[in-house]
């Protein structure tokens, strides 16, 4: 049981999930969509980069553009744009840290204490993972998981399962309430989201 045991931020690698098809945005690579003249990833790194420099980028295209940011870029080993869990597996395989903290590339308004809050929750429980929730609804791609969950993830994917929420439920992830920071979960899914994010970033 890990209750009240300190987890150092040096034991955590941040994985930015940028490997999706962007189908709801016309097939655009959402990490490279411009917001206020800069790619979405620039805005995300301006925030998460203050919380950690142990960062990986999960991508399945535009590798050279992502590599220019200076962080390792990992690609799915599961074929066919298999979803975020394939990115999780690539992240676990590439990092040598004890924990992996995930977040999507198209949600640039991540809370400035995202890493700290997730870490605090996990070190106060005996669960192998924690996941953000907003007003009672899980936000599955915002999670922190032990490297030891990799085996369970491989088994889950090998069975043809792709649901992030289903995997988190299977390993018994605990929840972390982020209802006080709704902007963290605003992402690029609809036509108006780009303008909404620009307005918030200006503010």
PDB file of C-alpha atoms in Angstrom:
ATOM      1  CA  UNK A   1       0.000   0.000   0.000  1.00  0.00           C
ATOM      2  CA  UNK A   2       1.362   3.389  -1.035  1.00  0.00           C
ATOM      3  CA  UNK A   3      -0.706   5.544   1.308  1.00  0.00           C
ATOM      4  CA  UNK A   4       1.067   8.824   2.239  1.00  0.00           C
ATOM      5  CA  UNK A   5       4.319   7.687   0.605  1.00  0.00           C
ATOM      6  CA  UNK A   6       5.968  10.556  -1.250  1.00  0.00           C
ATOM      7  CA  UNK A   7       6.090  10.364  -5.052  1.00  0.00           C
ATOM      8  CA  UNK A   8       8.790  12.608  -6.495  1.00  0.00           C
ATOM      9  CA  UNK A   9       8.003  14.532  -9.664  1.00  0.00           C
ATOM     10  CA  UNK A  10      11.265  13.115 -11.009  1.00  0.00           C
ATOM     11  CA  UNK A  11       9.580   9.699 -11.008  1.00  0.00           C
ATOM     12  CA  UNK A  12       6.888  10.913 -13.444  1.00  0.00           C
ATOM     13  CA  UNK A  13       7.073  11.219 -17.229  1.00  0.00           C
ATOM     14  CA  UNK A  14       4.470  13.406 -18.937  1.00  0.00           C
ATOM     15  CA  UNK A  15       2.977  11.952 -22.123  1.00  0.00           C
ATOM     16  CA  UNK A  16       1.286  14.365 -24.539  1.00  0.00           C
ATOM     17  CA  UNK A  17      -1.170  12.446 -26.719  1.00  0.00           C
ATOM     18  CA  UNK A  18      -0.973  13.801 -30.269  1.00  0.00           C
ATOM     19  CA  UNK A  19      -1.517  10.586 -32.216  1.00  0.00           C
ATOM     20  CA  UNK A  20      -5.187  10.817 -33.178  1.00  0.00           C
ATOM     21  CA  UNK A  21      -6.751  11.158 -36.612  1.00  0.00           C
ATOM     22  CA  UNK A  22      -8.459  14.489 -35.813  1.00  0.00           C
ATOM     23  CA  UNK A  23     -11.537  13.172 -37.593  1.00  0.00           C
ATOM     24  CA  UNK A  24     -13.908  15.599 -35.873  1.00  0.00           C
ATOM     25  CA  UNK A  25     -11.701  18.466 -37.075  1.00  0.00           C
ATOM     26  CA  UNK A  26     -11.594  17.429 -40.718  1.00  0.00           C
ATOM     27  CA  UNK A  27      -8.554  15.189 -40.302  1.00  0.00           C
ATOM     28  CA  UNK A  28      -6.293  17.992 -39.061  1.00  0.00           C
ATOM     29  CA  UNK A  29      -3.424  17.190 -36.741  1.00  0.00           C
ATOM     30  CA  UNK A  30      -4.844  18.930 -33.687  1.00  0.00           C
ATOM     31  CA  UNK A  31      -1.503  19.584 -32.046  1.00  0.00           C
ATOM     32  CA  UNK A  32      -0.496  21.743 -35.001  1.00  0.00           C
ATOM     33  CA  UNK A  33      -3.739  23.711 -35.434  1.00  0.00           C
ATOM     34  CA  UNK A  34      -2.893  27.401 -34.929  1.00  0.00           C
ATOM     35  CA  UNK A  35      -4.315  29.243 -31.936  1.00  0.00           C
ATOM     36  CA  UNK A  36      -3.373  32.922 -31.738  1.00  0.00           C
ATOM     37  CA  UNK A  37      -0.775  32.273 -34.412  1.00  0.00           C
ATOM     38  CA  UNK A  38       0.959  29.374 -32.662  1.00  0.00           C
ATOM     39  CA  UNK A  39       0.362  25.616 -32.806  1.00  0.00           C
ATOM     40  CA  UNK A  40      -1.847  24.255 -30.032  1.00  0.00           C
ATOM     41  CA  UNK A  41       1.135  22.298 -28.707  1.00  0.00           C
ATOM     42  CA  UNK A  42       3.034  25.548 -28.059  1.00  0.00           C
ATOM     43  CA  UNK A  43       0.337  26.727 -25.675  1.00  0.00           C
ATOM     44  CA  UNK A  44       0.180  23.370 -23.909  1.00  0.00           C
ATOM     45  CA  UNK A  45       3.950  23.194 -23.454  1.00  0.00           C
ATOM     46  CA  UNK A  46       3.957  26.725 -22.021  1.00  0.00           C
ATOM     47  CA  UNK A  47       1.916  25.318 -19.132  1.00  0.00           C
ATOM     48  CA  UNK A  48       2.927  21.701 -18.688  1.00  0.00           C
ATOM     49  CA  UNK A  49       6.583  22.588 -19.292  1.00  0.00           C
ATOM     50  CA  UNK A  50       6.533  24.580 -16.048  1.00  0.00           C
ATOM     51  CA  UNK A  51       5.439  21.443 -14.188  1.00  0.00           C
ATOM     52  CA  UNK A  52       7.877  18.936 -15.698  1.00  0.00           C
ATOM     53  CA  UNK A  53      10.632  18.637 -18.289  1.00  0.00           C
ATOM     54  CA  UNK A  54      10.309  14.851 -18.473  1.00  0.00           C
ATOM     55  CA  UNK A  55       8.036  14.962 -21.518  1.00  0.00           C
ATOM     56  CA  UNK A  56       7.228  12.564 -24.355  1.00  0.00           C
ATOM     57  CA  UNK A  57       5.065  13.332 -27.389  1.00  0.00           C
ATOM     58  CA  UNK A  58       2.959  10.510 -28.827  1.00  0.00           C
ATOM     59  CA  UNK A  59       2.390  11.079 -32.559  1.00  0.00           C
ATOM     60  CA  UNK A  60       1.540   9.056 -35.663  1.00  0.00           C
ATOM     61  CA  UNK A  61       2.314  11.677 -38.331  1.00  0.00           C
ATOM     62  CA  UNK A  62       4.226  14.955 -38.772  1.00  0.00           C
ATOM     63  CA  UNK A  63       7.112  13.491 -36.789  1.00  0.00           C
ATOM     64  CA  UNK A  64       9.660  16.078 -37.914  1.00  0.00           C
ATOM     65  CA  UNK A  65       7.443  18.963 -36.812  1.00  0.00           C
ATOM     66  CA  UNK A  66       6.930  17.429 -33.392  1.00  0.00           C
ATOM     67  CA  UNK A  67      10.625  16.543 -33.030  1.00  0.00           C
ATOM     68  CA  UNK A  68      11.530  20.230 -33.404  1.00  0.00           C
ATOM     69  CA  UNK A  69      10.206  20.827 -29.892  1.00  0.00           C
ATOM     70  CA  UNK A  70      13.181  18.925 -28.505  1.00  0.00           C
ATOM     71  CA  UNK A  71      11.289  16.149 -26.722  1.00  0.00           C
ATOM     72  CA  UNK A  72      11.317  12.465 -27.689  1.00  0.00           C
ATOM     73  CA  UNK A  73       8.518  11.545 -30.103  1.00  0.00           C
ATOM     74  CA  UNK A  74       7.047   8.046 -29.812  1.00  0.00           C
ATOM     75  CA  UNK A  75       4.698   6.335 -32.234  1.00  0.00           C
ATOM     76  CA  UNK A  76       2.085   3.629 -31.745  1.00  0.00           C
ATOM     77  CA  UNK A  77       3.187   0.026 -32.033  1.00  0.00           C
ATOM     78  CA  UNK A  78      -0.455  -1.005 -32.387  1.00  0.00           C
ATOM     79  CA  UNK A  79      -1.466  -0.483 -36.020  1.00  0.00           C
ATOM     80  CA  UNK A  80      -4.339   1.562 -37.392  1.00  0.00           C
ATOM     81  CA  UNK A  81      -4.738   4.583 -35.111  1.00  0.00           C
ATOM     82  CA  UNK A  82      -5.878   2.339 -32.262  1.00  0.00           C
ATOM     83  CA  UNK A  83      -6.707   5.228 -29.940  1.00  0.00           C
ATOM     84  CA  UNK A  84      -5.186   6.788 -26.816  1.00  0.00           C
ATOM     85  CA  UNK A  85      -4.354   3.479 -25.157  1.00  0.00           C
ATOM     86  CA  UNK A  86      -1.941   2.691 -27.991  1.00  0.00           C
ATOM     87  CA  UNK A  87      -0.275   6.001 -27.143  1.00  0.00           C
ATOM     88  CA  UNK A  88      -0.193   5.023 -23.461  1.00  0.00           C
ATOM     89  CA  UNK A  89       1.588   1.791 -24.368  1.00  0.00           C
ATOM     90  CA  UNK A  90       4.126   3.628 -26.523  1.00  0.00           C
ATOM     91  CA  UNK A  91       4.749   6.033 -23.646  1.00  0.00           C
ATOM     92  CA  UNK A  92       5.239   3.277 -21.080  1.00  0.00           C
ATOM     93  CA  UNK A  93       7.603   1.475 -23.460  1.00  0.00           C
ATOM     94  CA  UNK A  94       9.705   4.594 -24.052  1.00  0.00           C
ATOM     95  CA  UNK A  95      10.033   5.905 -20.496  1.00  0.00           C
ATOM     96  CA  UNK A  96      12.079   4.569 -17.597  1.00  0.00           C
ATOM     97  CA  UNK A  97      10.179   6.414 -14.882  1.00  0.00           C
ATOM     98  CA  UNK A  98       7.891   4.808 -12.329  1.00  0.00           C
ATOM     99  CA  UNK A  99       4.778   6.719 -13.427  1.00  0.00           C
ATOM    100  CA  UNK A 100       3.218   8.123 -16.594  1.00  0.00           C
ATOM    101  CA  UNK A 101       1.024  11.250 -16.572  1.00  0.00           C
ATOM    102  CA  UNK A 102      -1.110  11.702 -19.694  1.00  0.00           C
ATOM    103  CA  UNK A 103      -2.989  14.565 -21.306  1.00  0.00           C
ATOM    104  CA  UNK A 104      -4.286  15.331 -24.823  1.00  0.00           C
ATOM    105  CA  UNK A 105      -2.454  17.738 -27.110  1.00  0.00           C
ATOM    106  CA  UNK A 106      -5.609  19.685 -27.979  1.00  0.00           C
ATOM    107  CA  UNK A 107      -6.444  20.806 -24.439  1.00  0.00           C
ATOM    108  CA  UNK A 108      -3.898  23.602 -23.919  1.00  0.00           C
ATOM    109  CA  UNK A 109      -5.459  25.158 -20.797  1.00  0.00           C
ATOM    110  CA  UNK A 110      -4.147  22.503 -18.435  1.00  0.00           C
ATOM    111  CA  UNK A 111      -4.258  23.534 -14.788  1.00  0.00           C
ATOM    112  CA  UNK A 112      -0.930  24.856 -13.436  1.00  0.00           C
ATOM    113  CA  UNK A 113      -1.138  22.311 -10.615  1.00  0.00           C
ATOM    114  CA  UNK A 114      -2.293  19.348 -12.737  1.00  0.00           C
ATOM    115  CA  UNK A 115       0.783  17.239 -12.015  1.00  0.00           C
ATOM    116  CA  UNK A 116       0.816  18.162  -8.331  1.00  0.00           C
ATOM    117  CA  UNK A 117      -2.864  17.336  -7.775  1.00  0.00           C
ATOM    118  CA  UNK A 118      -2.677  14.022  -9.583  1.00  0.00           C
ATOM    119  CA  UNK A 119       0.472  13.085  -7.680  1.00  0.00           C
ATOM    120  CA  UNK A 120      -1.054  14.047  -4.340  1.00  0.00           C
ATOM    121  CA  UNK A 121      -4.083  11.862  -5.012  1.00  0.00           C
ATOM    122  CA  UNK A 122      -2.096   8.828  -6.108  1.00  0.00           C
ATOM    123  CA  UNK A 123       0.278   8.899  -3.165  1.00  0.00           C
ATOM    124  CA  UNK A 124      -2.690   8.871  -0.772  1.00  0.00           C
ATOM    125  CA  UNK A 125      -4.199   5.678  -2.171  1.00  0.00           C
ATOM    126  CA  UNK A 126      -3.214   2.087  -2.788  1.00  0.00           C
ATOM    127  CA  UNK A 127      -4.600   2.186  -6.333  1.00  0.00           C
ATOM    128  CA  UNK A 128      -2.235   1.891  -9.333  1.00  0.00           C
ATOM    129  CA  UNK A 129      -3.723   4.871 -11.176  1.00  0.00           C
ATOM    130  CA  UNK A 130      -5.851   7.985 -10.838  1.00  0.00           C
ATOM    131  CA  UNK A 131      -8.003   9.785 -13.377  1.00  0.00           C
ATOM    132  CA  UNK A 132      -9.401  13.310 -13.561  1.00  0.00           C
ATOM    133  CA  UNK A 133     -13.128  13.919 -13.345  1.00  0.00           C
ATOM    134  CA  UNK A 134     -15.203  17.005 -14.055  1.00  0.00           C
ATOM    135  CA  UNK A 135     -18.592  17.383 -12.373  1.00  0.00           C
ATOM    136  CA  UNK A 136     -18.826  13.630 -11.842  1.00  0.00           C
ATOM    137  CA  UNK A 137     -17.800  12.700 -15.398  1.00  0.00           C
ATOM    138  CA  UNK A 138     -14.520  10.916 -16.040  1.00  0.00           C
ATOM    139  CA  UNK A 139     -11.961  12.552 -18.309  1.00  0.00           C
ATOM    140  CA  UNK A 140     -10.049   9.352 -19.087  1.00  0.00           C
ATOM    141  CA  UNK A 141      -7.100  10.716 -21.072  1.00  0.00           C
ATOM    142  CA  UNK A 142      -6.100  12.843 -18.072  1.00  0.00           C
ATOM    143  CA  UNK A 143      -4.591  10.139 -15.906  1.00  0.00           C
ATOM    144  CA  UNK A 144      -1.563   9.136 -13.869  1.00  0.00           C
ATOM    145  CA  UNK A 145      -0.613   5.459 -13.806  1.00  0.00           C
ATOM    146  CA  UNK A 146       2.139   3.261 -12.438  1.00  0.00           C
ATOM    147  CA  UNK A 147       4.546   1.761 -14.939  1.00  0.00           C
ATOM    148  CA  UNK A 148       3.529  -1.582 -13.477  1.00  0.00           C
ATOM    149  CA  UNK A 149       0.142  -1.329 -15.189  1.00  0.00           C
ATOM    150  CA  UNK A 150       1.813  -1.895 -18.576  1.00  0.00           C
ATOM    151  CA  UNK A 151       1.224  -5.646 -18.456  1.00  0.00           C
ATOM    152  CA  UNK A 152      -2.496  -5.206 -17.829  1.00  0.00           C
ATOM    153  CA  UNK A 153      -2.602  -2.671 -20.674  1.00  0.00           C
ATOM    154  CA  UNK A 154      -0.957  -5.068 -23.129  1.00  0.00           C
ATOM    155  CA  UNK A 155      -3.426  -7.797 -22.191  1.00  0.00           C
ATOM    156  CA  UNK A 156      -6.357  -5.403 -22.590  1.00  0.00           C
ATOM    157  CA  UNK A 157      -5.204  -4.227 -26.029  1.00  0.00           C
ATOM    158  CA  UNK A 158      -4.410  -7.764 -27.190  1.00  0.00           C
ATOM    159  CA  UNK A 159      -8.028  -8.683 -26.432  1.00  0.00           C
ATOM    160  CA  UNK A 160      -9.139  -5.999 -28.879  1.00  0.00           C
ATOM    161  CA  UNK A 161     -10.296  -3.584 -26.186  1.00  0.00           C
ATOM    162  CA  UNK A 162      -9.770   0.142 -26.850  1.00  0.00           C
ATOM    163  CA  UNK A 163     -11.734   2.058 -24.179  1.00  0.00           C
ATOM    164  CA  UNK A 164      -9.504   4.141 -21.905  1.00  0.00           C
ATOM    165  CA  UNK A 165     -12.274   4.337 -19.323  1.00  0.00           C
ATOM    166  CA  UNK A 166     -12.757   0.568 -19.475  1.00  0.00           C
ATOM    167  CA  UNK A 167      -9.067  -0.041 -18.832  1.00  0.00           C
ATOM    168  CA  UNK A 168      -8.960   2.440 -15.954  1.00  0.00           C
ATOM    169  CA  UNK A 169     -11.979   0.771 -14.383  1.00  0.00           C
ATOM    170  CA  UNK A 170     -10.356  -2.629 -14.811  1.00  0.00           C
ATOM    171  CA  UNK A 171      -7.191  -1.581 -12.939  1.00  0.00           C
ATOM    172  CA  UNK A 172      -9.215   0.246 -10.271  1.00  0.00           C
ATOM    173  CA  UNK A 173      -8.195   3.857 -10.878  1.00  0.00           C
ATOM    174  CA  UNK A 174      -9.299   6.390  -8.287  1.00  0.00           C
ATOM    175  CA  UNK A 175     -10.821   9.747  -9.225  1.00  0.00           C
ATOM    176  CA  UNK A 176      -9.447  13.273  -8.832  1.00  0.00           C
ATOM    177  CA  UNK A 177     -11.973  16.118  -8.909  1.00  0.00           C
ATOM    178  CA  UNK A 178     -11.072  19.000 -11.252  1.00  0.00           C
ATOM    179  CA  UNK A 179     -14.516  20.596 -11.295  1.00  0.00           C
ATOM    180  CA  UNK A 180     -12.962  23.907 -10.259  1.00  0.00           C
ATOM    181  CA  UNK A 181     -10.921  24.145 -13.491  1.00  0.00           C
ATOM    182  CA  UNK A 182     -13.394  23.537 -16.350  1.00  0.00           C
ATOM    183  CA  UNK A 183     -11.064  25.189 -18.867  1.00  0.00           C
ATOM    184  CA  UNK A 184      -8.683  22.233 -18.567  1.00  0.00           C
ATOM    185  CA  UNK A 185     -11.144  20.081 -20.495  1.00  0.00           C
ATOM    186  CA  UNK A 186     -11.891  22.454 -23.387  1.00  0.00           C
ATOM    187  CA  UNK A 187     -10.417  20.886 -26.493  1.00  0.00           C
ATOM    188  CA  UNK A 188     -10.576  21.029 -30.268  1.00  0.00           C
ATOM    189  CA  UNK A 189     -13.566  18.901 -31.184  1.00  0.00           C
ATOM    190  CA  UNK A 190     -15.975  21.349 -32.832  1.00  0.00           C
ATOM    191  CA  UNK A 191     -15.719  24.296 -35.183  1.00  0.00           C
ATOM    192  CA  UNK A 192     -16.164  26.903 -32.444  1.00  0.00           C
ATOM    193  CA  UNK A 193     -13.604  25.434 -30.045  1.00  0.00           C
ATOM    194  CA  UNK A 194     -10.671  27.170 -31.711  1.00  0.00           C
ATOM    195  CA  UNK A 195     -12.273  30.601 -31.248  1.00  0.00           C
ATOM    196  CA  UNK A 196     -13.247  29.732 -27.671  1.00  0.00           C
ATOM    197  CA  UNK A 197      -9.699  28.745 -26.779  1.00  0.00           C
ATOM    198  CA  UNK A 198      -8.327  31.882 -28.406  1.00  0.00           C
ATOM    199  CA  UNK A 199     -10.670  34.049 -26.344  1.00  0.00           C
ATOM    200  CA  UNK A 200      -9.643  32.314 -23.123  1.00  0.00           C
ATOM    201  CA  UNK A 201      -5.938  32.531 -23.919  1.00  0.00           C
ATOM    202  CA  UNK A 202      -6.258  36.245 -24.640  1.00  0.00           C
ATOM    203  CA  UNK A 203      -7.963  36.676 -21.280  1.00  0.00           C
TER     204      UNK A 203
END
